[in-house]
């Protein structure tokens, strides 16, 4: 599999199908990341496209493993913040998000999983913004602390602290809502 940075370099060298590789690799995840801020999937898709367009138009040299993804997410985050300020959008409650049920054979299991995910996202929506951002990038997107630090403009130690405090706060929020941990 070709690295992100190599695909980006190939795109800059005129191989336009390399851009498709990057969009396919990160398009959906980036859209969901943006949607966590603005809660409008259609606007999120537009901002995702705009983030890629900015990166492809600037033609900046990006080196180092994980650098492309960090630069992409940082670009998307900045676009989203500007969008929120411009449109004065506020976080919506996750109760307004539609959840589709799967086929009948797995309804109970999927419903339970969907319910857990809903509690998790509702809990995360109640976290401080900096905790939510750090937890989302590290825990849900699987980024390293270094990548998250680059995106959020913080040090690795600050990200470590934010993730720790965010998990602690999230646990407290979920416990207040009656969530019980299986490992306790």
C-alpha atoms as an extended CHARMM CRD file, in Angstrom:
* protein
*
       184  EXT
         1         1  UNK       CA              0.0000000000        0.0000000000        0.0000000000  PROA      1               0.0000000000
         2         2  UNK       CA              1.2770000000        3.4400000000       -0.9280000000  PROA      2               0.0000000000
         3         3  UNK       CA              1.8890000000        5.9350000000        1.9040000000  PROA      3               0.0000000000
         4         4  UNK       CA             -0.1400000000        9.1120000000        2.1500000000  PROA      4               0.0000000000
         5         5  UNK       CA              2.9130000000       11.2510000000        1.6450000000  PROA      5               0.0000000000
         6         6  UNK       CA              3.9330000000        9.2880000000       -1.4670000000  PROA      6               0.0000000000
         7         7  UNK       CA              0.4190000000        9.5530000000       -2.9170000000  PROA      7               0.0000000000
         8         8  UNK       CA              0.4650000000       13.2980000000       -2.2840000000  PROA      8               0.0000000000
         9         9  UNK       CA              3.8710000000       13.6510000000       -3.9640000000  PROA      9               0.0000000000
        10        10  UNK       CA              2.5880000000       11.6430000000       -6.9360000000  PROA      10              0.0000000000
        11        11  UNK       CA             -0.4200000000       13.9670000000       -7.1650000000  PROA      11              0.0000000000
        12        12  UNK       CA              1.9030000000       16.9900000000       -7.1630000000  PROA      12              0.0000000000
        13        13  UNK       CA              3.8800000000       15.3200000000       -9.9510000000  PROA      13              0.0000000000
        14        14  UNK       CA              0.7360000000       15.1880000000      -12.0880000000  PROA      14              0.0000000000
        15        15  UNK       CA             -0.7170000000       11.7700000000      -11.2600000000  PROA      15              0.0000000000
        16        16  UNK       CA             -4.2620000000       12.9030000000      -10.4450000000  PROA      16              0.0000000000
        17        17  UNK       CA             -5.5250000000        9.4170000000       -9.5190000000  PROA      17              0.0000000000
        18        18  UNK       CA             -3.2970000000        9.6420000000       -6.4330000000  PROA      18              0.0000000000
        19        19  UNK       CA             -5.6290000000       12.3180000000       -5.0970000000  PROA      19              0.0000000000
        20        20  UNK       CA             -8.4830000000        9.8070000000       -5.3920000000  PROA      20              0.0000000000
        21        21  UNK       CA             -6.5310000000        7.3810000000       -3.1850000000  PROA      21              0.0000000000
        22        22  UNK       CA             -6.2280000000       10.0040000000       -0.4480000000  PROA      22              0.0000000000
        23        23  UNK       CA             -9.8550000000       11.0980000000       -0.6800000000  PROA      23              0.0000000000
        24        24  UNK       CA            -11.0130000000        7.4870000000       -0.5560000000  PROA      24              0.0000000000
        25        25  UNK       CA             -8.7200000000        6.7810000000        2.3970000000  PROA      25              0.0000000000
        26        26  UNK       CA             -9.7660000000        9.7660000000        4.5250000000  PROA      26              0.0000000000
        27        27  UNK       CA            -12.9440000000       11.2460000000        3.0580000000  PROA      27              0.0000000000
        28        28  UNK       CA            -15.5110000000        9.4570000000        5.2330000000  PROA      28              0.0000000000
        29        29  UNK       CA            -13.5420000000        9.6960000000        8.4820000000  PROA      29              0.0000000000
        30        30  UNK       CA            -12.8450000000       13.3850000000        7.9070000000  PROA      30              0.0000000000
        31        31  UNK       CA            -16.5120000000       14.0320000000        7.1660000000  PROA      31              0.0000000000
        32        32  UNK       CA            -17.5050000000       12.3960000000       10.4690000000  PROA      32              0.0000000000
        33        33  UNK       CA            -14.8150000000       14.3720000000       12.2900000000  PROA      33              0.0000000000
        34        34  UNK       CA            -16.1840000000       17.6400000000       10.8970000000  PROA      34              0.0000000000
        35        35  UNK       CA            -19.7470000000       16.5160000000       11.5690000000  PROA      35              0.0000000000
        36        36  UNK       CA            -18.8120000000       16.2030000000       15.2510000000  PROA      36              0.0000000000
        37        37  UNK       CA            -18.4350000000       19.9820000000       15.2480000000  PROA      37              0.0000000000
        38        38  UNK       CA            -21.3120000000       21.1790000000       13.1070000000  PROA      38              0.0000000000
        39        39  UNK       CA            -23.8390000000       18.3160000000       13.0940000000  PROA      39              0.0000000000
        40        40  UNK       CA            -24.8060000000       18.7940000000        9.4690000000  PROA      40              0.0000000000
        41        41  UNK       CA            -23.6170000000       15.9220000000        7.3100000000  PROA      41              0.0000000000
        42        42  UNK       CA            -24.0920000000       17.8000000000        4.0360000000  PROA      42              0.0000000000
        43        43  UNK       CA            -22.1000000000       20.8110000000        5.2180000000  PROA      43              0.0000000000
        44        44  UNK       CA            -19.5220000000       18.3870000000        6.6350000000  PROA      44              0.0000000000
        45        45  UNK       CA            -19.0950000000       16.7710000000        3.2150000000  PROA      45              0.0000000000
        46        46  UNK       CA            -18.6410000000       20.2070000000        1.6380000000  PROA      46              0.0000000000
        47        47  UNK       CA            -16.0190000000       21.1610000000        4.2130000000  PROA      47              0.0000000000
        48        48  UNK       CA            -14.2390000000       17.8250000000        3.7010000000  PROA      48              0.0000000000
        49        49  UNK       CA            -14.0160000000       18.5420000000       -0.0300000000  PROA      49              0.0000000000
        50        50  UNK       CA            -12.8240000000       22.0680000000        0.6930000000  PROA      50              0.0000000000
        51        51  UNK       CA            -10.0940000000       20.7510000000        3.0390000000  PROA      51              0.0000000000
        52        52  UNK       CA             -8.7620000000       18.4430000000        0.3220000000  PROA      52              0.0000000000
        53        53  UNK       CA             -9.0340000000       21.2270000000       -2.2580000000  PROA      53              0.0000000000
        54        54  UNK       CA             -6.9610000000       23.5690000000       -0.0960000000  PROA      54              0.0000000000
        55        55  UNK       CA             -4.2520000000       20.9960000000        0.4190000000  PROA      55              0.0000000000
        56        56  UNK       CA             -4.1300000000       20.0730000000       -3.2580000000  PROA      56              0.0000000000
        57        57  UNK       CA             -4.1330000000       23.7450000000       -4.3370000000  PROA      57              0.0000000000
        58        58  UNK       CA             -1.3360000000       24.8180000000       -1.9580000000  PROA      58              0.0000000000
        59        59  UNK       CA              1.0210000000       22.0800000000       -3.1650000000  PROA      59              0.0000000000
        60        60  UNK       CA              3.0780000000       22.1860000000        0.0420000000  PROA      60              0.0000000000
        61        61  UNK       CA              5.7910000000       19.6020000000        0.4970000000  PROA      61              0.0000000000
        62        62  UNK       CA              4.6430000000       17.2420000000        3.2510000000  PROA      62              0.0000000000
        63        63  UNK       CA              7.2310000000       14.8480000000        4.6420000000  PROA      63              0.0000000000
        64        64  UNK       CA              7.2370000000       12.3490000000        7.4660000000  PROA      64              0.0000000000
        65        65  UNK       CA              4.9380000000        9.4540000000        8.2280000000  PROA      65              0.0000000000
        66        66  UNK       CA              1.5230000000       10.7080000000        9.3820000000  PROA      66              0.0000000000
        67        67  UNK       CA              2.2270000000       14.2700000000        8.2890000000  PROA      67              0.0000000000
        68        68  UNK       CA             -0.3230000000       14.2950000000        5.4870000000  PROA      68              0.0000000000
        69        69  UNK       CA             -3.1450000000       13.0930000000        7.7530000000  PROA      69              0.0000000000
        70        70  UNK       CA             -2.2020000000       15.5820000000       10.4790000000  PROA      70              0.0000000000
        71        71  UNK       CA             -2.0820000000       18.4370000000        7.9620000000  PROA      71              0.0000000000
        72        72  UNK       CA             -5.4140000000       17.3440000000        6.4650000000  PROA      72              0.0000000000
        73        73  UNK       CA             -7.1650000000       17.2000000000        9.8460000000  PROA      73              0.0000000000
        74        74  UNK       CA             -5.6720000000       20.5210000000       10.9280000000  PROA      74              0.0000000000
        75        75  UNK       CA             -6.8720000000       22.1270000000        7.6970000000  PROA      75              0.0000000000
        76        76  UNK       CA            -10.3470000000       20.6380000000        8.1810000000  PROA      76              0.0000000000
        77        77  UNK       CA            -10.4540000000       21.7680000000       11.8150000000  PROA      77              0.0000000000
        78        78  UNK       CA             -9.5460000000       25.3500000000       10.8650000000  PROA      78              0.0000000000
        79        79  UNK       CA            -12.1410000000       25.4010000000        8.0820000000  PROA      79              0.0000000000
        80        80  UNK       CA            -14.7580000000       24.0500000000       10.4660000000  PROA      80              0.0000000000
        81        81  UNK       CA            -13.9950000000       26.6150000000       13.1500000000  PROA      81              0.0000000000
        82        82  UNK       CA            -14.2580000000       29.4200000000       10.5930000000  PROA      82              0.0000000000
        83        83  UNK       CA            -17.4950000000       27.9090000000        9.2880000000  PROA      83              0.0000000000
        84        84  UNK       CA            -18.9840000000       27.7220000000       12.7990000000  PROA      84              0.0000000000
        85        85  UNK       CA            -18.0210000000       31.3250000000       13.5080000000  PROA      85              0.0000000000
        86        86  UNK       CA            -19.4370000000       32.4880000000       10.2070000000  PROA      86              0.0000000000
        87        87  UNK       CA            -22.7100000000       30.5820000000       10.5390000000  PROA      87              0.0000000000
        88        88  UNK       CA            -22.9100000000       30.6320000000       14.3330000000  PROA      88              0.0000000000
        89        89  UNK       CA            -23.8410000000       26.9830000000       14.4710000000  PROA      89              0.0000000000
        90        90  UNK       CA            -24.1490000000       25.3290000000       17.8430000000  PROA      90              0.0000000000
        91        91  UNK       CA            -23.8370000000       21.6950000000       18.8460000000  PROA      91              0.0000000000
        92        92  UNK       CA            -27.0820000000       19.7780000000       18.4740000000  PROA      92              0.0000000000
        93        93  UNK       CA            -28.1600000000       17.0350000000       20.7850000000  PROA      93              0.0000000000
        94        94  UNK       CA            -27.4440000000       13.5740000000       19.4280000000  PROA      94              0.0000000000
        95        95  UNK       CA            -31.1120000000       12.6770000000       20.0630000000  PROA      95              0.0000000000
        96        96  UNK       CA            -31.7930000000       14.4540000000       16.7770000000  PROA      96              0.0000000000
        97        97  UNK       CA            -29.4800000000       12.1120000000       14.8210000000  PROA      97              0.0000000000
        98        98  UNK       CA            -31.2390000000        9.2500000000       13.0600000000  PROA      98              0.0000000000
        99        99  UNK       CA            -29.9230000000        5.7720000000       13.7510000000  PROA      99              0.0000000000
       100       100  UNK       CA            -30.8410000000        3.0820000000       11.2450000000  PROA      100             0.0000000000
       101       101  UNK       CA            -31.5350000000       -0.3850000000       12.5380000000  PROA      101             0.0000000000
       102       102  UNK       CA            -29.7860000000       -3.3510000000       10.8970000000  PROA      102             0.0000000000
       103       103  UNK       CA            -31.4130000000       -6.5320000000        9.6020000000  PROA      103             0.0000000000
       104       104  UNK       CA            -33.6960000000       -8.5010000000       11.9480000000  PROA      104             0.0000000000
       105       105  UNK       CA            -31.1700000000      -11.2360000000       12.7380000000  PROA      105             0.0000000000
       106       106  UNK       CA            -28.9010000000       -8.8660000000       14.6840000000  PROA      106             0.0000000000
       107       107  UNK       CA            -31.4040000000       -6.2910000000       15.8780000000  PROA      107             0.0000000000
       108       108  UNK       CA            -30.8730000000       -6.8230000000       19.6120000000  PROA      108             0.0000000000
       109       109  UNK       CA            -27.0770000000       -6.7910000000       19.4390000000  PROA      109             0.0000000000
       110       110  UNK       CA            -26.9690000000       -3.8460000000       17.0560000000  PROA      110             0.0000000000
       111       111  UNK       CA            -29.5490000000       -1.9420000000       19.0690000000  PROA      111             0.0000000000
       112       112  UNK       CA            -27.5010000000       -2.4050000000       22.2370000000  PROA      112             0.0000000000
       113       113  UNK       CA            -24.3320000000       -1.3210000000       20.4140000000  PROA      113             0.0000000000
       114       114  UNK       CA            -26.1400000000        1.6720000000       18.9050000000  PROA      114             0.0000000000
       115       115  UNK       CA            -27.4400000000        2.6310000000       22.3410000000  PROA      115             0.0000000000
       116       116  UNK       CA            -23.9170000000        2.4450000000       23.8010000000  PROA      116             0.0000000000
       117       117  UNK       CA            -22.5510000000        4.5440000000       20.9560000000  PROA      117             0.0000000000
       118       118  UNK       CA            -25.3210000000        7.0870000000       21.4550000000  PROA      118             0.0000000000
       119       119  UNK       CA            -24.4580000000        7.3630000000       25.1650000000  PROA      119             0.0000000000
       120       120  UNK       CA            -20.7830000000        7.7450000000       24.2760000000  PROA      120             0.0000000000
       121       121  UNK       CA            -21.4140000000       10.5010000000       21.7220000000  PROA      121             0.0000000000
       122       122  UNK       CA            -23.8350000000       12.2950000000       24.0440000000  PROA      122             0.0000000000
       123       123  UNK       CA            -21.2380000000       12.0970000000       26.8040000000  PROA      123             0.0000000000
       124       124  UNK       CA            -18.5350000000       13.4130000000       24.4890000000  PROA      124             0.0000000000
       125       125  UNK       CA            -20.8040000000       16.2770000000       23.4100000000  PROA      125             0.0000000000
       126       126  UNK       CA            -20.8700000000       17.3780000000       27.0620000000  PROA      126             0.0000000000
       127       127  UNK       CA            -17.0790000000       17.4460000000       27.4290000000  PROA      127             0.0000000000
       128       128  UNK       CA            -14.9920000000       20.5890000000       27.2090000000  PROA      128             0.0000000000
       129       129  UNK       CA            -14.1020000000       21.2210000000       23.5730000000  PROA      129             0.0000000000
       130       130  UNK       CA            -10.3920000000       20.5730000000       24.0770000000  PROA      130             0.0000000000
       131       131  UNK       CA            -11.0770000000       17.2440000000       25.8140000000  PROA      131             0.0000000000
       132       132  UNK       CA            -13.5150000000       16.1880000000       23.0910000000  PROA      132             0.0000000000
       133       133  UNK       CA            -11.0910000000       17.0650000000       20.2900000000  PROA      133             0.0000000000
       134       134  UNK       CA             -8.1560000000       15.2380000000       21.8730000000  PROA      134             0.0000000000
       135       135  UNK       CA            -10.2350000000       12.1440000000       22.7120000000  PROA      135             0.0000000000
       136       136  UNK       CA            -11.7810000000       12.0340000000       19.2480000000  PROA      136             0.0000000000
       137       137  UNK       CA             -8.4510000000       12.2130000000       17.4530000000  PROA      137             0.0000000000
       138       138  UNK       CA             -6.5940000000        9.7710000000       19.7110000000  PROA      138             0.0000000000
       139       139  UNK       CA             -9.3120000000        7.2970000000       20.6790000000  PROA      139             0.0000000000
       140       140  UNK       CA            -11.7510000000        7.3010000000       17.7770000000  PROA      140             0.0000000000
       141       141  UNK       CA             -9.4440000000        8.2000000000       14.8860000000  PROA      141             0.0000000000
       142       142  UNK       CA             -6.5220000000        6.2060000000       16.2740000000  PROA      142             0.0000000000
       143       143  UNK       CA             -4.0150000000        9.0120000000       15.8250000000  PROA      143             0.0000000000
       144       144  UNK       CA             -0.8100000000        9.1730000000       17.8020000000  PROA      144             0.0000000000
       145       145  UNK       CA             -0.4170000000       11.8080000000       20.4810000000  PROA      145             0.0000000000
       146       146  UNK       CA              2.1500000000       13.5060000000       18.2380000000  PROA      146             0.0000000000
       147       147  UNK       CA             -0.3070000000       13.7100000000       15.3190000000  PROA      147             0.0000000000
       148       148  UNK       CA             -3.0720000000       15.0380000000       17.5620000000  PROA      148             0.0000000000
       149       149  UNK       CA             -0.6400000000       17.6060000000       18.9850000000  PROA      149             0.0000000000
       150       150  UNK       CA              0.1810000000       18.8500000000       15.4790000000  PROA      150             0.0000000000
       151       151  UNK       CA             -3.4980000000       19.1460000000       14.5810000000  PROA      151             0.0000000000
       152       152  UNK       CA             -4.5180000000       20.9340000000       17.7710000000  PROA      152             0.0000000000
       153       153  UNK       CA             -1.3730000000       23.0650000000       18.0200000000  PROA      153             0.0000000000
       154       154  UNK       CA             -0.3630000000       21.6480000000       21.3950000000  PROA      154             0.0000000000
       155       155  UNK       CA              2.5340000000       19.6470000000       22.8080000000  PROA      155             0.0000000000
       156       156  UNK       CA              2.4010000000       15.8680000000       23.1890000000  PROA      156             0.0000000000
       157       157  UNK       CA              2.3260000000       16.2810000000       26.9730000000  PROA      157             0.0000000000
       158       158  UNK       CA             -0.6710000000       18.6070000000       26.6980000000  PROA      158             0.0000000000
       159       159  UNK       CA             -2.4650000000       16.0240000000       24.5460000000  PROA      159             0.0000000000
       160       160  UNK       CA             -1.6100000000       13.3040000000       27.0710000000  PROA      160             0.0000000000
       161       161  UNK       CA             -3.1100000000       15.4570000000       29.8250000000  PROA      161             0.0000000000
       162       162  UNK       CA             -6.1910000000       16.3450000000       27.7570000000  PROA      162             0.0000000000
       163       163  UNK       CA             -6.8680000000       12.6970000000       26.8910000000  PROA      163             0.0000000000
       164       164  UNK       CA             -6.4390000000       11.6320000000       30.5140000000  PROA      164             0.0000000000
       165       165  UNK       CA             -8.6930000000       14.3990000000       31.8250000000  PROA      165             0.0000000000
       166       166  UNK       CA            -11.1600000000       13.8350000000       28.9940000000  PROA      166             0.0000000000
       167       167  UNK       CA            -11.4680000000       10.1280000000       29.7900000000  PROA      167             0.0000000000
       168       168  UNK       CA            -11.9100000000       10.9310000000       33.4610000000  PROA      168             0.0000000000
       169       169  UNK       CA            -14.6050000000       13.5130000000       32.7020000000  PROA      169             0.0000000000
       170       170  UNK       CA            -16.3290000000       11.2220000000       30.2170000000  PROA      170             0.0000000000
       171       171  UNK       CA            -16.3860000000        8.3930000000       32.7410000000  PROA      171             0.0000000000
       172       172  UNK       CA            -17.9700000000       10.7090000000       35.3070000000  PROA      172             0.0000000000
       173       173  UNK       CA            -20.5910000000       11.9000000000       32.8080000000  PROA      173             0.0000000000
       174       174  UNK       CA            -21.4570000000        8.3420000000       31.7870000000  PROA      174             0.0000000000
       175       175  UNK       CA            -21.6470000000        7.1720000000       35.4160000000  PROA      175             0.0000000000
       176       176  UNK       CA            -24.0490000000       10.0270000000       36.1980000000  PROA      176             0.0000000000
       177       177  UNK       CA            -26.2600000000        8.7070000000       33.3950000000  PROA      177             0.0000000000
       178       178  UNK       CA            -26.2420000000        5.2110000000       34.8900000000  PROA      178             0.0000000000
       179       179  UNK       CA            -23.6210000000        3.6090000000       32.6680000000  PROA      179             0.0000000000
       180       180  UNK       CA            -22.0120000000        0.6100000000       34.3570000000  PROA      180             0.0000000000
       181       181  UNK       CA            -18.5340000000       -0.6410000000       33.4830000000  PROA      181             0.0000000000
       182       182  UNK       CA            -18.1270000000       -4.3670000000       32.8950000000  PROA      182             0.0000000000
       183       183  UNK       CA            -14.5760000000       -4.4300000000       34.2300000000  PROA      183             0.0000000000
       184       184  UNK       CA            -15.4420000000       -3.0610000000       37.6790000000  PROA      184             0.0000000000
